[in-house]
Amino acid sequence: MKVFEKSFLQQEPLPAAAIHAVTEVMQSGRLHRYDTTPEHPGEVALLEQAFAAYQGSRYCLACASGGYALYIAMLATGVKPGHRVLCNAFTLAPVPGAIHNCGAIPLLVDTCPDLTIDLDDLEQKASQAEYLMLSHMRGHIGDMDRITAICRQHKVILIEDCAHTLGARWDGRRSGSFGEVSCFSTQTYKHLNSGEGGLLVTDDPELIARAIVLSGSYMLFDRHLAAPDAADIAALAKTTPNYSGRMDNMRAASLLGQLPCLDENCQRWNERYGVLSEGLARIDGITQPVRDPREHFVGSSIQFFLPDFNQAEIIAFVDACADRGVQLKYFGRDEPQGYTSRYDSWGYLGQAEQLTQTNHLLEQLIDMRVPLTFDLDDCQLIVDIIAEVLGEYV
Ligand SMILES: *Cc1c(COP(=O)(O)O)cnc(C)c1O
């Protein structure tokens, strides 16, 4: 019997350049982003500059987490208590959490069989909200041409949650370049790993100015490099609160050391995804979400459906895979486990509406992380185990 022995949670070590850069920050004692010298602008400011260049954005702000970046991105675009924010029903808990943190009300949008946001439902609900927090959940990118058209038509401000699409593109254009403001996470299980961290990008000078003050800039605006003039930021400072959530120089140094490897890592993810996806496609009883040819995703996780099985059968399948070392996550459980919390377990939202398509999809949906510590043979072994378990099973 084949058994898989590697951990689905094990990430790769940081590149030597990142380790060296973090060590240098520790040796300098200058860990706070505003603890700079005339010769050295600090790693956070340099990271913001480098990331803005990578994204092709004018401005960037690094902060304490991806969820925090989403929160202040919304505040900086003008989300106020009581505002309605459209949001994918299929997303992870930090997204509705960030909306709730603003005192705003999430208006959940149904899910398509390809796991992207349902554009008919979005269109129908667009007149009831001022904002769309669009999650490219699990790296599935919806039709951005139509999404931006719907937003324009209904005067809805688009905020992109790119936690799973750092390095991805839609029709040649970077994910995160469509929204008024876009946010990325550098938490360990995303595409860059600083333990915790978030990056916010925008081309709007007033928006970034507010975000900088909100993140806790202590009037030190002149120490930002991917930002408008300090005087323009200062103009907003007295009317904008400090919701302290900065990034520090150690994390920024680690990210500066990783950024040069990002595109290559995205390719490595996709090689692994390719082996998994092609293998799963040959197994009876498994279907996969269809990908639009305009979507250039990063396969850092893979999703598939078991349409012929009921909940008890799928749980038995997941348990049998786990017994052989293959850790799958099932979104159809009654009680959330780990990150598989569903919209109906976010009780604080008081959401009454049941989204039938989303429910139907989640009942059959399996999710698997693809860490770069797996090689292509590992991916093939995982496919073989899933095939064997499903073969035994049916
Ligand atoms: C991880 C994640 C975030 C941000 O999470 P943090 O842990 O706060 O960095 C936002 N949206 C999605 C979909 C995520 O998976």
mmCIF file of C-alpha atoms and ligand atoms in Angstrom:
data_model
loop_
_atom_site.group_PDB
_atom_site.id
_atom_site.type_symbol
_atom_site.label_atom_id
_atom_site.label_comp_id
_atom_site.label_asym_id
_atom_site.label_seq_id
_atom_site.Cartn_x
_atom_site.Cartn_y
_atom_site.Cartn_z
ATOM 1 C CA MET A 1 0.000 0.000 0.000
ATOM 2 C CA LYS A 2 1.374 3.388 -1.037
ATOM 3 C CA VAL A 3 1.749 5.961 1.719
ATOM 4 C CA PHE A 4 2.739 9.627 1.430
ATOM 5 C CA GLU A 5 5.154 10.778 4.089
ATOM 6 C CA LYS A 6 5.753 14.487 3.559
ATOM 7 C CA SER A 7 3.931 17.246 5.425
ATOM 8 C CA PHE A 8 1.360 19.384 3.608
ATOM 9 C CA LEU A 9 2.303 22.244 5.935
ATOM 10 C CA GLN A 10 6.050 22.242 5.325
ATOM 11 C CA GLN A 11 7.214 25.274 3.361
ATOM 12 C CA GLU A 12 10.662 25.663 1.873
ATOM 13 C CA PRO A 13 13.433 27.388 3.830
ATOM 14 C CA LEU A 14 13.888 31.051 2.955
ATOM 15 C CA PRO A 15 16.573 31.786 0.347
ATOM 16 C CA ALA A 16 20.048 32.471 1.739
ATOM 17 C CA ALA A 17 19.790 36.126 0.662
ATOM 18 C CA ALA A 18 16.657 36.547 2.791
ATOM 19 C CA ILE A 19 18.241 34.905 5.825
ATOM 20 C CA HIS A 20 21.319 37.102 5.447
ATOM 21 C CA ALA A 21 19.227 40.261 5.082
ATOM 22 C CA VAL A 22 17.143 39.457 8.180
ATOM 23 C CA THR A 23 20.318 38.780 10.165
ATOM 24 C CA GLU A 24 21.697 42.165 9.106
ATOM 25 C CA VAL A 25 18.537 43.903 10.317
ATOM 26 C CA MET A 26 18.830 42.121 13.656
ATOM 27 C CA GLN A 27 22.477 43.127 13.931
ATOM 28 C CA SER A 28 21.612 46.750 13.193
ATOM 29 C CA GLY A 29 18.987 46.830 15.943
ATOM 30 C CA ARG A 30 16.795 48.910 13.608
ATOM 31 C CA LEU A 31 13.695 46.750 13.428
ATOM 32 C CA HIS A 32 11.047 49.458 13.358
ATOM 33 C CA ARG A 33 10.198 50.724 9.884
ATOM 34 C CA TYR A 34 10.732 54.355 10.846
ATOM 35 C CA ASP A 35 14.051 53.678 12.586
ATOM 36 C CA THR A 36 16.060 54.762 9.569
ATOM 37 C CA THR A 37 19.298 56.639 8.939
ATOM 38 C CA PRO A 38 20.127 59.255 6.312
ATOM 39 C CA GLU A 39 22.029 56.539 4.391
ATOM 40 C CA HIS A 40 19.453 53.803 4.772
ATOM 41 C CA PRO A 41 15.728 54.236 4.061
ATOM 42 C CA GLY A 42 14.843 50.967 5.830
ATOM 43 C CA GLU A 43 13.787 47.605 4.472
ATOM 44 C CA VAL A 44 10.038 48.277 4.648
ATOM 45 C CA ALA A 45 10.304 51.359 2.446
ATOM 46 C CA LEU A 46 12.566 49.460 0.029
ATOM 47 C CA LEU A 47 10.143 46.537 -0.062
ATOM 48 C CA GLU A 48 7.243 48.871 -0.864
ATOM 49 C CA GLN A 49 9.251 50.344 -3.706
ATOM 50 C CA ALA A 50 10.251 46.922 -5.053
ATOM 51 C CA PHE A 51 6.741 45.513 -4.775
ATOM 52 C CA ALA A 52 5.141 48.514 -6.464
ATOM 53 C CA ALA A 53 7.596 47.976 -9.342
ATOM 54 C CA TYR A 54 6.776 44.247 -9.468
ATOM 55 C CA GLN A 55 3.048 44.943 -9.564
ATOM 56 C CA GLY A 56 3.324 47.905 -11.898
ATOM 57 C CA SER A 57 1.510 50.064 -9.318
ATOM 58 C CA ARG A 58 2.356 53.626 -8.380
ATOM 59 C CA TYR A 59 2.066 53.129 -4.625
ATOM 60 C CA CYS A 60 2.484 50.400 -2.046
ATOM 61 C CA LEU A 61 2.061 50.069 1.706
ATOM 62 C CA ALA A 62 3.348 47.105 3.713
ATOM 63 C CA CYS A 63 1.415 46.204 6.837
ATOM 64 C CA ALA A 64 1.006 43.698 9.624
ATOM 65 C CA SER A 65 -1.182 41.114 7.848
ATOM 66 C CA GLY A 66 -3.222 40.495 4.728
ATOM 67 C CA GLY A 67 -6.456 40.807 6.670
ATOM 68 C CA TYR A 68 -5.314 44.149 8.089
ATOM 69 C CA ALA A 69 -4.433 45.359 4.573
ATOM 70 C CA LEU A 70 -7.980 44.485 3.442
ATOM 71 C CA TYR A 71 -9.398 46.345 6.418
ATOM 72 C CA ILE A 72 -7.509 49.600 5.855
ATOM 73 C CA ALA A 73 -7.925 49.309 2.074
ATOM 74 C CA MET A 74 -11.661 49.469 2.664
ATOM 75 C CA LEU A 75 -11.394 52.344 5.132
ATOM 76 C CA ALA A 76 -9.127 54.229 2.729
ATOM 77 C CA THR A 77 -11.653 53.870 -0.110
ATOM 78 C CA GLY A 78 -14.323 55.296 2.160
ATOM 79 C CA VAL A 79 -16.133 52.249 3.568
ATOM 80 C CA LYS A 80 -18.130 53.426 6.598
ATOM 81 C CA PRO A 81 -20.198 51.596 9.221
ATOM 82 C CA GLY A 82 -23.451 50.441 7.662
ATOM 83 C CA HIS A 83 -22.130 50.434 4.081
ATOM 84 C CA ARG A 84 -22.774 47.284 2.113
ATOM 85 C CA VAL A 85 -19.797 45.455 0.645
ATOM 86 C CA LEU A 86 -20.353 42.784 -1.984
ATOM 87 C CA CYS A 87 -18.126 39.791 -1.374
ATOM 88 C CA ASN A 88 -17.706 36.213 -2.614
ATOM 89 C CA ALA A 89 -19.637 33.709 -0.499
ATOM 90 C CA PHE A 90 -16.762 31.316 -1.205
ATOM 91 C CA THR A 91 -13.760 32.870 0.464
ATOM 92 C CA LEU A 92 -11.752 32.524 3.656
ATOM 93 C CA ALA A 93 -12.622 33.963 7.039
ATOM 94 C CA PRO A 94 -10.282 37.034 7.038
ATOM 95 C CA VAL A 95 -12.357 38.578 4.231
ATOM 96 C CA PRO A 96 -15.764 38.823 5.933
ATOM 97 C CA GLY A 97 -13.772 39.557 9.090
ATOM 98 C CA ALA A 98 -12.180 42.633 7.511
ATOM 99 C CA ILE A 99 -15.585 43.869 6.295
ATOM 100 C CA HIS A 100 -17.038 43.363 9.761
ATOM 101 C CA ASN A 101 -14.051 45.183 11.269
ATOM 102 C CA CYS A 102 -15.092 48.269 9.246
ATOM 103 C CA GLY A 103 -18.603 48.023 10.669
ATOM 104 C CA ALA A 104 -19.809 47.349 7.134
ATOM 105 C CA ILE A 105 -22.232 44.663 6.038
ATOM 106 C CA PRO A 106 -21.080 41.919 3.661
ATOM 107 C CA LEU A 107 -23.505 41.151 0.871
ATOM 108 C CA LEU A 108 -22.517 37.670 -0.188
ATOM 109 C CA VAL A 109 -22.479 36.729 -3.865
ATOM 110 C CA ASP A 110 -23.035 33.199 -5.119
ATOM 111 C CA THR A 111 -20.364 30.981 -6.697
ATOM 112 C CA CYS A 112 -19.985 29.576 -10.222
ATOM 113 C CA PRO A 113 -19.040 25.942 -10.899
ATOM 114 C CA ASP A 114 -15.521 27.201 -11.775
ATOM 115 C CA LEU A 115 -15.313 28.601 -8.202
ATOM 116 C CA THR A 116 -15.287 32.241 -9.289
ATOM 117 C CA ILE A 117 -17.856 34.814 -8.242
ATOM 118 C CA ASP A 118 -21.263 34.409 -9.956
ATOM 119 C CA LEU A 119 -21.531 37.381 -12.275
ATOM 120 C CA ASP A 120 -25.282 37.143 -12.780
ATOM 121 C CA ASP A 121 -25.801 37.257 -9.024
ATOM 122 C CA LEU A 122 -23.220 40.063 -8.787
ATOM 123 C CA GLU A 123 -25.030 42.064 -11.438
ATOM 124 C CA GLN A 124 -28.323 41.567 -9.673
ATOM 125 C CA LYS A 125 -26.966 42.718 -6.302
ATOM 126 C CA ALA A 126 -24.649 45.483 -7.571
ATOM 127 C CA SER A 127 -27.188 48.265 -7.154
ATOM 128 C CA GLN A 128 -27.522 47.446 -3.441
ATOM 129 C CA ALA A 129 -23.882 48.127 -2.552
ATOM 130 C CA GLU A 130 -21.119 50.695 -2.940
ATOM 131 C CA TYR A 131 -18.147 48.322 -2.848
ATOM 132 C CA LEU A 132 -17.026 44.936 -4.113
ATOM 133 C CA MET A 133 -14.389 43.037 -2.161
ATOM 134 C CA LEU A 134 -13.412 40.510 -4.808
ATOM 135 C CA SER A 135 -11.585 37.452 -3.548
ATOM 136 C CA HIS A 136 -9.682 35.500 -6.176
ATOM 137 C CA MET A 137 -10.366 32.538 -3.967
ATOM 138 C CA ARG A 138 -7.957 29.623 -4.319
ATOM 139 C CA GLY A 139 -6.420 31.436 -7.277
ATOM 140 C CA HIS A 140 -9.519 31.223 -9.496
ATOM 141 C CA ILE A 141 -9.829 34.490 -11.396
ATOM 142 C CA GLY A 142 -13.253 35.449 -12.700
ATOM 143 C CA ASP A 143 -13.899 37.279 -15.954
ATOM 144 C CA MET A 144 -12.231 40.567 -15.039
ATOM 145 C CA ASP A 145 -13.519 42.285 -18.180
ATOM 146 C CA ARG A 146 -17.106 41.708 -17.127
ATOM 147 C CA ILE A 147 -16.456 42.304 -13.420
ATOM 148 C CA THR A 148 -14.912 45.720 -14.078
ATOM 149 C CA ALA A 149 -17.750 46.553 -16.488
ATOM 150 C CA ILE A 150 -20.380 45.687 -13.860
ATOM 151 C CA CYS A 151 -18.534 47.796 -11.277
ATOM 152 C CA ARG A 152 -18.312 50.757 -13.638
ATOM 153 C CA GLN A 153 -21.957 50.533 -14.605
ATOM 154 C CA HIS A 154 -23.192 50.396 -11.004
ATOM 155 C CA LYS A 155 -20.552 52.767 -9.575
ATOM 156 C CA VAL A 156 -19.233 50.026 -7.327
ATOM 157 C CA ILE A 157 -15.666 50.475 -6.105
ATOM 158 C CA LEU A 158 -13.562 47.358 -6.692
ATOM 159 C CA ILE A 159 -11.143 46.137 -4.038
ATOM 160 C CA GLU A 160 -9.165 43.018 -4.971
ATOM 161 C CA ASP A 161 -8.162 40.372 -2.444
ATOM 162 C CA CYS A 162 -5.162 38.779 -4.166
ATOM 163 C CA ALA A 163 -4.078 36.538 -1.274
ATOM 164 C CA HIS A 164 -4.052 33.579 -3.710
ATOM 165 C CA THR A 165 -3.116 35.356 -6.945
ATOM 166 C CA LEU A 166 0.221 37.002 -6.251
ATOM 167 C CA GLY A 167 2.117 36.454 -9.518
ATOM 168 C CA ALA A 168 -1.047 35.571 -11.495
ATOM 169 C CA ARG A 169 -2.508 37.406 -14.485
ATOM 170 C CA TRP A 170 -5.809 37.861 -16.283
ATOM 171 C CA ASP A 171 -5.425 38.204 -20.039
ATOM 172 C CA GLY A 172 -1.840 39.348 -19.604
ATOM 173 C CA ARG A 173 -2.579 41.894 -16.892
ATOM 174 C CA ARG A 174 -1.484 41.335 -13.308
ATOM 175 C CA SER A 175 -4.061 40.274 -10.771
ATOM 176 C CA GLY A 176 -4.296 43.235 -8.432
ATOM 177 C CA SER A 177 -4.116 45.833 -11.192
ATOM 178 C CA PHE A 178 -7.881 45.974 -11.793
ATOM 179 C CA GLY A 179 -9.114 47.260 -8.437
ATOM 180 C CA GLU A 180 -9.063 50.767 -7.019
ATOM 181 C CA VAL A 181 -6.876 49.121 -4.405
ATOM 182 C CA SER A 182 -5.599 45.549 -4.056
ATOM 183 C CA CYS A 183 -4.206 43.534 -1.193
ATOM 184 C CA PHE A 184 -1.787 40.626 -0.881
ATOM 185 C CA SER A 185 -0.836 38.433 2.043
ATOM 186 C CA THR A 186 2.692 37.332 2.922
ATOM 187 C CA GLN A 187 1.502 34.938 5.582
ATOM 188 C CA THR A 188 3.389 31.615 5.591
ATOM 189 C CA TYR A 189 0.900 29.691 3.423
ATOM 190 C CA LYS A 190 0.745 32.247 0.593
ATOM 191 C CA HIS A 191 3.209 32.958 -2.231
ATOM 192 C CA LEU A 192 5.736 34.912 -0.164
ATOM 193 C CA ASN A 193 6.486 33.904 3.407
ATOM 194 C CA SER A 194 7.223 36.415 6.158
ATOM 195 C CA GLY A 195 5.177 34.583 8.769
ATOM 196 C CA GLU A 196 2.618 37.377 8.758
ATOM 197 C CA GLY A 197 2.336 40.401 6.531
ATOM 198 C CA GLY A 198 0.240 42.263 3.993
ATOM 199 C CA LEU A 199 0.901 44.460 0.960
ATOM 200 C CA LEU A 200 -1.545 47.038 -0.347
ATOM 201 C CA VAL A 201 -1.166 48.608 -3.798
ATOM 202 C CA THR A 202 -3.019 51.398 -5.569
ATOM 203 C CA ASP A 203 -2.485 54.148 -8.125
ATOM 204 C CA ASP A 204 -4.621 56.635 -6.183
ATOM 205 C CA PRO A 205 -2.508 59.213 -4.258
ATOM 206 C CA GLU A 206 -5.248 60.175 -1.814
ATOM 207 C CA LEU A 207 -6.135 56.568 -1.076
ATOM 208 C CA ILE A 208 -2.537 55.588 -0.299
ATOM 209 C CA ALA A 209 -2.122 58.727 1.802
ATOM 210 C CA ARG A 210 -5.073 57.706 3.975
ATOM 211 C CA ALA A 211 -3.841 54.099 4.153
ATOM 212 C CA ILE A 212 -0.374 55.255 5.270
ATOM 213 C CA VAL A 213 -1.828 57.356 8.082
ATOM 214 C CA LEU A 214 -4.282 54.602 9.071
ATOM 215 C CA SER A 215 -1.440 52.069 9.272
ATOM 216 C CA GLY A 216 0.238 54.209 11.929
ATOM 217 C CA SER A 217 2.783 56.556 10.388
ATOM 218 C CA TYR A 218 3.384 58.919 13.342
ATOM 219 C CA MET A 219 3.776 61.875 10.949
ATOM 220 C CA LEU A 220 6.836 60.201 9.376
ATOM 221 C CA PHE A 221 5.402 60.213 5.858
ATOM 222 C CA ASP A 222 8.652 61.364 4.298
ATOM 223 C CA ARG A 223 10.137 57.913 5.028
ATOM 224 C CA HIS A 224 7.855 56.258 2.471
ATOM 225 C CA LEU A 225 9.314 55.720 -0.996
ATOM 226 C CA ALA A 226 6.292 54.307 -2.863
ATOM 227 C CA ALA A 227 4.055 57.196 -1.814
ATOM 228 C CA PRO A 228 3.037 60.725 -2.809
ATOM 229 C CA ASP A 229 4.778 63.796 -1.352
ATOM 230 C CA ALA A 230 4.840 63.946 2.433
ATOM 231 C CA ALA A 231 3.007 67.272 2.349
ATOM 232 C CA ASP A 232 0.047 65.686 0.562
ATOM 233 C CA ILE A 233 -0.141 62.953 3.177
ATOM 234 C CA ALA A 234 0.200 65.438 6.035
ATOM 235 C CA ALA A 235 -2.896 67.236 4.757
ATOM 236 C CA LEU A 236 -4.980 64.192 5.750
ATOM 237 C CA ALA A 237 -3.181 63.323 8.955
ATOM 238 C CA LYS A 238 -5.283 65.298 11.404
ATOM 239 C CA THR A 239 -8.548 63.850 10.193
ATOM 240 C CA THR A 240 -7.370 60.243 9.871
ATOM 241 C CA PRO A 241 -6.884 57.958 12.886
ATOM 242 C CA ASN A 242 -3.832 55.774 13.547
ATOM 243 C CA TYR A 243 -4.938 52.110 13.513
ATOM 244 C CA SER A 244 -1.431 50.866 14.151
ATOM 245 C CA GLY A 245 -0.574 47.898 11.921
ATOM 246 C CA ARG A 246 2.818 48.474 10.343
ATOM 247 C CA MET A 247 5.243 45.938 8.940
ATOM 248 C CA ASP A 248 8.698 45.723 10.531
ATOM 249 C CA ASN A 249 12.134 45.652 8.893
ATOM 250 C CA MET A 250 12.851 41.976 9.619
ATOM 251 C CA ARG A 251 9.825 40.783 7.724
ATOM 252 C CA ALA A 252 10.441 43.271 4.944
ATOM 253 C CA ALA A 253 14.059 42.104 4.641
ATOM 254 C CA SER A 254 12.897 38.506 4.336
ATOM 255 C CA LEU A 255 10.434 39.517 1.613
ATOM 256 C CA LEU A 256 13.020 41.553 -0.293
ATOM 257 C CA GLY A 257 15.152 38.408 -0.322
ATOM 258 C CA GLN A 258 12.267 36.313 -1.663
ATOM 259 C CA LEU A 259 10.809 38.633 -4.288
ATOM 260 C CA PRO A 260 13.457 37.809 -6.948
ATOM 261 C CA CYS A 261 12.408 34.103 -6.715
ATOM 262 C CA LEU A 262 8.674 34.729 -6.928
ATOM 263 C CA ASP A 263 8.103 34.259 -10.656
ATOM 264 C CA GLU A 264 10.225 31.142 -10.741
ATOM 265 C CA ASN A 265 8.338 29.756 -7.752
ATOM 266 C CA CYS A 266 5.031 30.425 -9.513
ATOM 267 C CA GLN A 267 6.310 28.270 -12.403
ATOM 268 C CA ARG A 268 7.349 25.552 -9.974
ATOM 269 C CA TRP A 269 3.866 25.610 -8.423
ATOM 270 C CA ASN A 270 2.348 25.260 -11.860
ATOM 271 C CA GLU A 271 4.544 22.269 -12.752
ATOM 272 C CA ARG A 272 3.297 20.521 -9.623
ATOM 273 C CA TYR A 273 -0.266 21.605 -10.305
ATOM 274 C CA GLY A 274 0.057 20.210 -13.837
ATOM 275 C CA VAL A 275 1.021 16.731 -12.620
ATOM 276 C CA LEU A 276 -1.807 16.759 -10.070
ATOM 277 C CA SER A 277 -4.418 18.126 -12.445
ATOM 278 C CA GLU A 278 -3.557 15.762 -15.298
ATOM 279 C CA GLY A 279 -3.489 12.823 -12.908
ATOM 280 C CA LEU A 280 -6.800 13.701 -11.277
ATOM 281 C CA ALA A 281 -8.377 14.153 -14.716
ATOM 282 C CA ARG A 282 -7.785 10.470 -15.383
ATOM 283 C CA ILE A 283 -9.641 9.307 -12.244
ATOM 284 C CA ASP A 284 -13.283 8.337 -12.630
ATOM 285 C CA GLY A 285 -15.594 10.214 -10.307
ATOM 286 C CA ILE A 286 -13.413 13.332 -10.040
ATOM 287 C CA THR A 287 -14.117 16.588 -11.864
ATOM 288 C CA GLN A 288 -12.167 19.847 -11.730
ATOM 289 C CA PRO A 289 -13.233 23.451 -12.102
ATOM 290 C CA VAL A 290 -12.808 24.623 -15.693
ATOM 291 C CA ARG A 291 -10.163 27.326 -16.195
ATOM 292 C CA ASP A 292 -10.680 30.240 -18.565
ATOM 293 C CA PRO A 293 -7.800 30.399 -21.087
ATOM 294 C CA ARG A 294 -7.308 34.074 -20.153
ATOM 295 C CA GLU A 295 -6.538 33.048 -16.587
ATOM 296 C CA HIS A 296 -2.820 32.647 -15.823
ATOM 297 C CA PHE A 297 -3.133 31.288 -12.341
ATOM 298 C CA VAL A 298 -0.598 30.146 -9.756
ATOM 299 C CA GLY A 299 -1.288 26.530 -8.783
ATOM 300 C CA SER A 300 -0.336 26.761 -5.115
ATOM 301 C CA SER A 301 -3.444 24.749 -4.267
ATOM 302 C CA ILE A 302 -5.750 22.488 -6.235
ATOM 303 C CA GLN A 303 -9.510 21.938 -6.024
ATOM 304 C CA PHE A 304 -11.651 19.089 -7.264
ATOM 305 C CA PHE A 305 -15.201 17.832 -6.966
ATOM 306 C CA LEU A 306 -16.685 14.453 -6.114
ATOM 307 C CA PRO A 307 -20.117 14.925 -7.693
ATOM 308 C CA ASP A 308 -21.258 11.314 -7.332
ATOM 309 C CA PHE A 309 -20.759 11.035 -3.583
ATOM 310 C CA ASN A 310 -22.730 12.153 -0.553
ATOM 311 C CA GLN A 311 -21.286 13.924 2.474
ATOM 312 C CA ALA A 312 -20.679 10.761 4.544
ATOM 313 C CA GLU A 313 -18.932 9.110 1.611
ATOM 314 C CA ILE A 314 -16.728 12.122 0.980
ATOM 315 C CA ILE A 315 -15.749 12.308 4.656
ATOM 316 C CA ALA A 316 -14.853 8.586 4.522
ATOM 317 C CA PHE A 317 -12.766 9.237 1.387
ATOM 318 C CA VAL A 318 -10.944 12.182 2.992
ATOM 319 C CA ASP A 319 -10.279 10.115 6.128
ATOM 320 C CA ALA A 320 -8.965 7.191 4.058
ATOM 321 C CA CYS A 321 -6.622 9.550 2.169
ATOM 322 C CA ALA A 322 -5.446 11.032 5.486
ATOM 323 C CA ASP A 323 -4.661 7.520 6.771
ATOM 324 C CA ARG A 324 -2.270 7.244 3.836
ATOM 325 C CA GLY A 325 -0.698 10.630 4.419
ATOM 326 C CA VAL A 326 -2.671 12.678 1.869
ATOM 327 C CA GLN A 327 -4.184 15.655 3.670
ATOM 328 C CA LEU A 328 -7.271 16.869 1.833
ATOM 329 C CA LYS A 329 -9.658 19.540 3.069
ATOM 330 C CA TYR A 330 -13.386 19.174 2.590
ATOM 331 C CA PHE A 331 -15.567 22.294 2.456
ATOM 332 C CA GLY A 332 -18.782 20.305 2.872
ATOM 333 C CA ARG A 333 -18.504 19.418 6.558
ATOM 334 C CA ASP A 334 -21.226 20.579 8.920
ATOM 335 C CA GLU A 335 -18.578 22.059 11.228
ATOM 336 C CA PRO A 336 -15.574 23.970 9.821
ATOM 337 C CA GLN A 337 -12.160 22.370 10.264
ATOM 338 C CA GLY A 338 -9.105 24.589 9.937
ATOM 339 C CA TYR A 339 -9.499 27.077 7.110
ATOM 340 C CA THR A 340 -12.554 25.405 5.544
ATOM 341 C CA SER A 341 -15.010 27.684 7.308
ATOM 342 C CA ARG A 342 -18.040 28.406 5.144
ATOM 343 C CA TYR A 343 -20.223 31.475 4.913
ATOM 344 C CA ASP A 344 -22.903 29.801 7.022
ATOM 345 C CA SER A 345 -20.424 29.449 9.888
ATOM 346 C CA TRP A 346 -19.804 33.224 10.051
ATOM 347 C CA GLY A 347 -22.614 33.654 12.564
ATOM 348 C CA TYR A 348 -21.610 37.236 13.398
ATOM 349 C CA LEU A 349 -22.808 38.323 9.942
ATOM 350 C CA GLY A 350 -26.403 37.403 10.653
ATOM 351 C CA GLN A 351 -26.581 36.240 7.037
ATOM 352 C CA ALA A 352 -29.996 34.735 6.377
ATOM 353 C CA GLU A 353 -29.871 34.108 2.642
ATOM 354 C CA GLN A 354 -28.873 30.606 1.584
ATOM 355 C CA LEU A 355 -26.826 30.551 -1.598
ATOM 356 C CA THR A 356 -27.903 27.356 -3.287
ATOM 357 C CA GLN A 357 -25.158 27.167 -5.910
ATOM 358 C CA THR A 358 -22.442 27.801 -3.351
ATOM 359 C CA ASN A 359 -23.946 25.194 -1.013
ATOM 360 C CA HIS A 360 -24.122 22.656 -3.799
ATOM 361 C CA LEU A 361 -20.487 23.233 -4.815
ATOM 362 C CA LEU A 362 -19.110 23.192 -1.280
ATOM 363 C CA GLU A 363 -20.847 19.871 -0.589
ATOM 364 C CA GLN A 364 -18.597 18.245 -3.218
ATOM 365 C CA LEU A 365 -15.484 20.399 -2.940
ATOM 366 C CA ILE A 366 -12.068 19.070 -1.980
ATOM 367 C CA ASP A 367 -9.093 21.370 -1.531
ATOM 368 C CA MET A 368 -5.430 20.475 -1.361
ATOM 369 C CA ARG A 369 -2.377 22.614 -0.656
ATOM 370 C CA VAL A 370 0.584 22.226 -2.980
ATOM 371 C CA PRO A 371 3.731 23.144 -1.020
ATOM 372 C CA LEU A 372 6.924 23.615 -3.017
ATOM 373 C CA THR A 373 8.589 21.028 -0.780
ATOM 374 C CA PHE A 374 6.708 18.436 -2.875
ATOM 375 C CA ASP A 375 8.504 17.368 -6.046
ATOM 376 C CA LEU A 376 6.821 16.077 -9.202
ATOM 377 C CA ASP A 377 7.146 12.437 -8.070
ATOM 378 C CA ASP A 378 5.429 13.377 -4.819
ATOM 379 C CA CYS A 379 2.554 14.846 -6.817
ATOM 380 C CA GLN A 380 2.268 11.667 -8.865
ATOM 381 C CA LEU A 381 2.267 9.583 -5.681
ATOM 382 C CA ILE A 382 -0.548 11.732 -4.274
ATOM 383 C CA VAL A 383 -2.573 11.151 -7.446
ATOM 384 C CA ASP A 384 -1.920 7.381 -7.227
ATOM 385 C CA ILE A 385 -3.086 7.283 -3.611
ATOM 386 C CA ILE A 386 -6.243 9.266 -4.368
ATOM 387 C CA ALA A 387 -6.967 6.932 -7.305
ATOM 388 C CA GLU A 388 -6.438 3.850 -5.166
ATOM 389 C CA VAL A 389 -8.576 5.141 -2.316
ATOM 390 C CA LEU A 390 -11.360 6.133 -4.686
ATOM 391 C CA GLY A 391 -11.024 2.778 -6.459
ATOM 392 C CA GLU A 392 -11.350 0.926 -3.206
ATOM 393 C CA TYR A 393 -14.118 3.186 -2.301
ATOM 394 C CA VAL A 394 -16.485 2.926 -5.259
HETATM 395 C C1 LIG B 1 -4.816 34.450 3.818
HETATM 396 C C2 LIG B 1 -5.930 35.179 3.221
HETATM 397 C C3 LIG B 1 -6.127 36.541 3.460
HETATM 398 C C4 LIG B 1 -5.268 37.353 4.385
HETATM 399 O O1 LIG B 1 -4.941 36.661 5.490
HETATM 400 P P1 LIG B 1 -3.811 37.016 6.564
HETATM 401 O O2 LIG B 1 -3.635 35.713 7.253
HETATM 402 O O3 LIG B 1 -4.422 38.072 7.416
HETATM 403 O O4 LIG B 1 -2.583 37.487 5.858
HETATM 404 C C5 LIG B 1 -7.163 37.162 2.801
HETATM 405 N N1 LIG B 1 -7.961 36.489 1.951
HETATM 406 C C6 LIG B 1 -7.801 35.183 1.689
HETATM 407 C C7 LIG B 1 -8.702 34.522 0.697
HETATM 408 C C8 LIG B 1 -6.790 34.484 2.332
HETATM 409 O O5 LIG B 1 -6.632 33.181 2.080
#
